[in-house]
Amino acid sequence: MSATPIPDDQRIRLLNAIRSGATRTGACAVARVGYSTFKEWLNDDPVWREAVEESESSAETTASLTIMQAARKDWRAAYWWLDHAPSTKQAWRSI
């Protein structure tokens, strides 16, 4: 467990910001937490790390769904997704 406990209000602000699409650095700014403290919490607390990773996955899924919905009307959204999605990035660039 982390030597410095994570206050509930900061935990909530961090996870909400990340779930909304903020980067880890941006979420730290919103929650007024130093990035080095955030990294310490990630390294020391596997439950916290899992919560952060789940929030990041949620944000990624929401963004992907939004892009795919836009792709139905505009091919450029599909092109953007193909160019940026981690699973397709490597293969797409080799074409």
PDB file of C-alpha atoms in Angstrom:
ATOM      1  CA  MET A   1       0.000   0.000   0.000  1.00  0.00           C
ATOM      2  CA  SER A   2       0.998   3.586  -0.609  1.00  0.00           C
ATOM      3  CA  ALA A   3       2.901   5.341   2.146  1.00  0.00           C
ATOM      4  CA  THR A   4       0.711   8.406   1.514  1.00  0.00           C
ATOM      5  CA  PRO A   5      -2.977   7.512   1.518  1.00  0.00           C
ATOM      6  CA  ILE A   6      -5.028   8.809  -1.404  1.00  0.00           C
ATOM      7  CA  PRO A   7      -7.708  11.187  -0.131  1.00  0.00           C
ATOM      8  CA  ASP A   8     -11.163  10.186  -1.374  1.00  0.00           C
ATOM      9  CA  ASP A   9     -11.897  13.567  -2.974  1.00  0.00           C
ATOM     10  CA  GLN A  10      -8.678  13.442  -5.004  1.00  0.00           C
ATOM     11  CA  ARG A  11      -9.282   9.811  -5.956  1.00  0.00           C
ATOM     12  CA  ILE A  12     -12.739  10.712  -7.285  1.00  0.00           C
ATOM     13  CA  ARG A  13     -11.497  13.780  -9.189  1.00  0.00           C
ATOM     14  CA  LEU A  14      -8.610  11.841 -10.731  1.00  0.00           C
ATOM     15  CA  LEU A  15     -10.753   8.931 -11.887  1.00  0.00           C
ATOM     16  CA  ASN A  16     -13.532  11.198 -13.208  1.00  0.00           C
ATOM     17  CA  ALA A  17     -11.040  13.282 -15.187  1.00  0.00           C
ATOM     18  CA  ILE A  18      -9.360  10.196 -16.653  1.00  0.00           C
ATOM     19  CA  ARG A  19     -12.722   8.612 -17.481  1.00  0.00           C
ATOM     20  CA  SER A  20     -13.636  11.862 -19.273  1.00  0.00           C
ATOM     21  CA  GLY A  21     -10.554  11.559 -21.467  1.00  0.00           C
ATOM     22  CA  ALA A  22      -7.947  13.594 -19.608  1.00  0.00           C
ATOM     23  CA  THR A  23      -4.353  12.446 -19.672  1.00  0.00           C
ATOM     24  CA  ARG A  24      -2.814  11.381 -16.393  1.00  0.00           C
ATOM     25  CA  THR A  25      -0.995  14.723 -16.236  1.00  0.00           C
ATOM     26  CA  GLY A  26      -4.208  16.620 -16.947  1.00  0.00           C
ATOM     27  CA  ALA A  27      -6.105  14.638 -14.326  1.00  0.00           C
ATOM     28  CA  CYS A  28      -3.421  15.467 -11.775  1.00  0.00           C
ATOM     29  CA  ALA A  29      -3.830  19.160 -12.532  1.00  0.00           C
ATOM     30  CA  VAL A  30      -7.608  18.923 -12.092  1.00  0.00           C
ATOM     31  CA  ALA A  31      -7.248  17.045  -8.793  1.00  0.00           C
ATOM     32  CA  ARG A  32      -4.340  19.208  -7.614  1.00  0.00           C
ATOM     33  CA  VAL A  33      -2.055  16.206  -7.201  1.00  0.00           C
ATOM     34  CA  GLY A  34       1.594  16.236  -8.143  1.00  0.00           C
ATOM     35  CA  TYR A  35       2.380  13.845 -10.973  1.00  0.00           C
ATOM     36  CA  SER A  36       5.205  12.267  -8.971  1.00  0.00           C
ATOM     37  CA  THR A  37       2.734  11.565  -6.149  1.00  0.00           C
ATOM     38  CA  PHE A  38       0.303  10.060  -8.654  1.00  0.00           C
ATOM     39  CA  LYS A  39       3.034   7.777 -10.015  1.00  0.00           C
ATOM     40  CA  GLU A  40       3.983   6.769  -6.462  1.00  0.00           C
ATOM     41  CA  TRP A  41       0.374   5.804  -5.778  1.00  0.00           C
ATOM     42  CA  LEU A  42       0.299   3.745  -9.003  1.00  0.00           C
ATOM     43  CA  ASN A  43       3.492   1.920  -8.097  1.00  0.00           C
ATOM     44  CA  ASP A  44       2.489   1.275  -4.495  1.00  0.00           C
ATOM     45  CA  ASP A  45      -1.192   0.371  -4.790  1.00  0.00           C
ATOM     46  CA  PRO A  46      -2.289  -2.296  -7.305  1.00  0.00           C
ATOM     47  CA  VAL A  47      -5.982  -1.655  -6.593  1.00  0.00           C
ATOM     48  CA  TRP A  48      -5.512   2.037  -7.429  1.00  0.00           C
ATOM     49  CA  ARG A  49      -3.522   1.161 -10.585  1.00  0.00           C
ATOM     50  CA  GLU A  50      -6.369  -1.116 -11.724  1.00  0.00           C
ATOM     51  CA  ALA A  51      -8.943   1.640 -11.118  1.00  0.00           C
ATOM     52  CA  VAL A  52      -6.863   4.089 -13.188  1.00  0.00           C
ATOM     53  CA  GLU A  53      -6.426   1.570 -16.011  1.00  0.00           C
ATOM     54  CA  GLU A  54     -10.168   0.799 -16.027  1.00  0.00           C
ATOM     55  CA  SER A  55     -10.917   4.535 -16.239  1.00  0.00           C
ATOM     56  CA  GLU A  56      -8.485   4.884 -19.153  1.00  0.00           C
ATOM     57  CA  SER A  57     -10.124   1.938 -20.924  1.00  0.00           C
ATOM     58  CA  SER A  58     -13.533   3.500 -20.407  1.00  0.00           C
ATOM     59  CA  ALA A  59     -12.360   6.779 -21.952  1.00  0.00           C
ATOM     60  CA  GLU A  60     -10.795   4.949 -24.891  1.00  0.00           C
ATOM     61  CA  THR A  61     -13.966   2.952 -25.514  1.00  0.00           C
ATOM     62  CA  THR A  62     -16.140   6.070 -25.410  1.00  0.00           C
ATOM     63  CA  ALA A  63     -13.840   7.866 -27.834  1.00  0.00           C
ATOM     64  CA  SER A  64     -13.720   4.892 -30.200  1.00  0.00           C
ATOM     65  CA  LEU A  65     -17.505   4.606 -30.233  1.00  0.00           C
ATOM     66  CA  THR A  66     -17.835   8.311 -30.987  1.00  0.00           C
ATOM     67  CA  ILE A  67     -15.344   8.080 -33.843  1.00  0.00           C
ATOM     68  CA  MET A  68     -16.981   4.984 -35.301  1.00  0.00           C
ATOM     69  CA  GLN A  69     -20.392   6.682 -35.195  1.00  0.00           C
ATOM     70  CA  ALA A  70     -18.915   9.678 -37.019  1.00  0.00           C
ATOM     71  CA  ALA A  71     -17.325   7.311 -39.561  1.00  0.00           C
ATOM     72  CA  ARG A  72     -20.794   6.297 -40.745  1.00  0.00           C
ATOM     73  CA  LYS A  73     -21.227   9.831 -42.107  1.00  0.00           C
ATOM     74  CA  ASP A  74     -17.659  10.878 -42.872  1.00  0.00           C
ATOM     75  CA  TRP A  75     -14.907   8.612 -44.172  1.00  0.00           C
ATOM     76  CA  ARG A  76     -12.275  10.865 -42.576  1.00  0.00           C
ATOM     77  CA  ALA A  77     -13.310   9.672 -39.124  1.00  0.00           C
ATOM     78  CA  ALA A  78     -12.647   6.074 -40.179  1.00  0.00           C
ATOM     79  CA  TYR A  79      -9.324   7.108 -41.677  1.00  0.00           C
ATOM     80  CA  TRP A  80      -8.383   8.882 -38.433  1.00  0.00           C
ATOM     81  CA  TRP A  81      -9.319   5.809 -36.404  1.00  0.00           C
ATOM     82  CA  LEU A  82      -7.258   3.527 -38.641  1.00  0.00           C
ATOM     83  CA  ASP A  83      -4.314   5.886 -38.324  1.00  0.00           C
ATOM     84  CA  HIS A  84      -4.525   6.216 -34.523  1.00  0.00           C
ATOM     85  CA  ALA A  85      -6.028   3.036 -33.047  1.00  0.00           C
ATOM     86  CA  PRO A  86      -3.252   1.086 -31.309  1.00  0.00           C
ATOM     87  CA  SER A  87      -4.352  -2.250 -32.769  1.00  0.00           C
ATOM     88  CA  THR A  88      -4.260  -0.975 -36.359  1.00  0.00           C
ATOM     89  CA  LYS A  89      -1.499   1.614 -36.218  1.00  0.00           C
ATOM     90  CA  GLN A  90       1.385  -0.745 -37.028  1.00  0.00           C
ATOM     91  CA  ALA A  91      -0.403  -2.610 -39.819  1.00  0.00           C
ATOM     92  CA  TRP A  92      -1.845   0.559 -41.376  1.00  0.00           C
ATOM     93  CA  ARG A  93       1.521   2.296 -41.593  1.00  0.00           C
ATOM     94  CA  SER A  94       3.024  -0.689 -43.419  1.00  0.00           C
ATOM     95  CA  ILE A  95       0.519  -0.455 -46.299  1.00  0.00           C
TER      96      ILE A  95
END
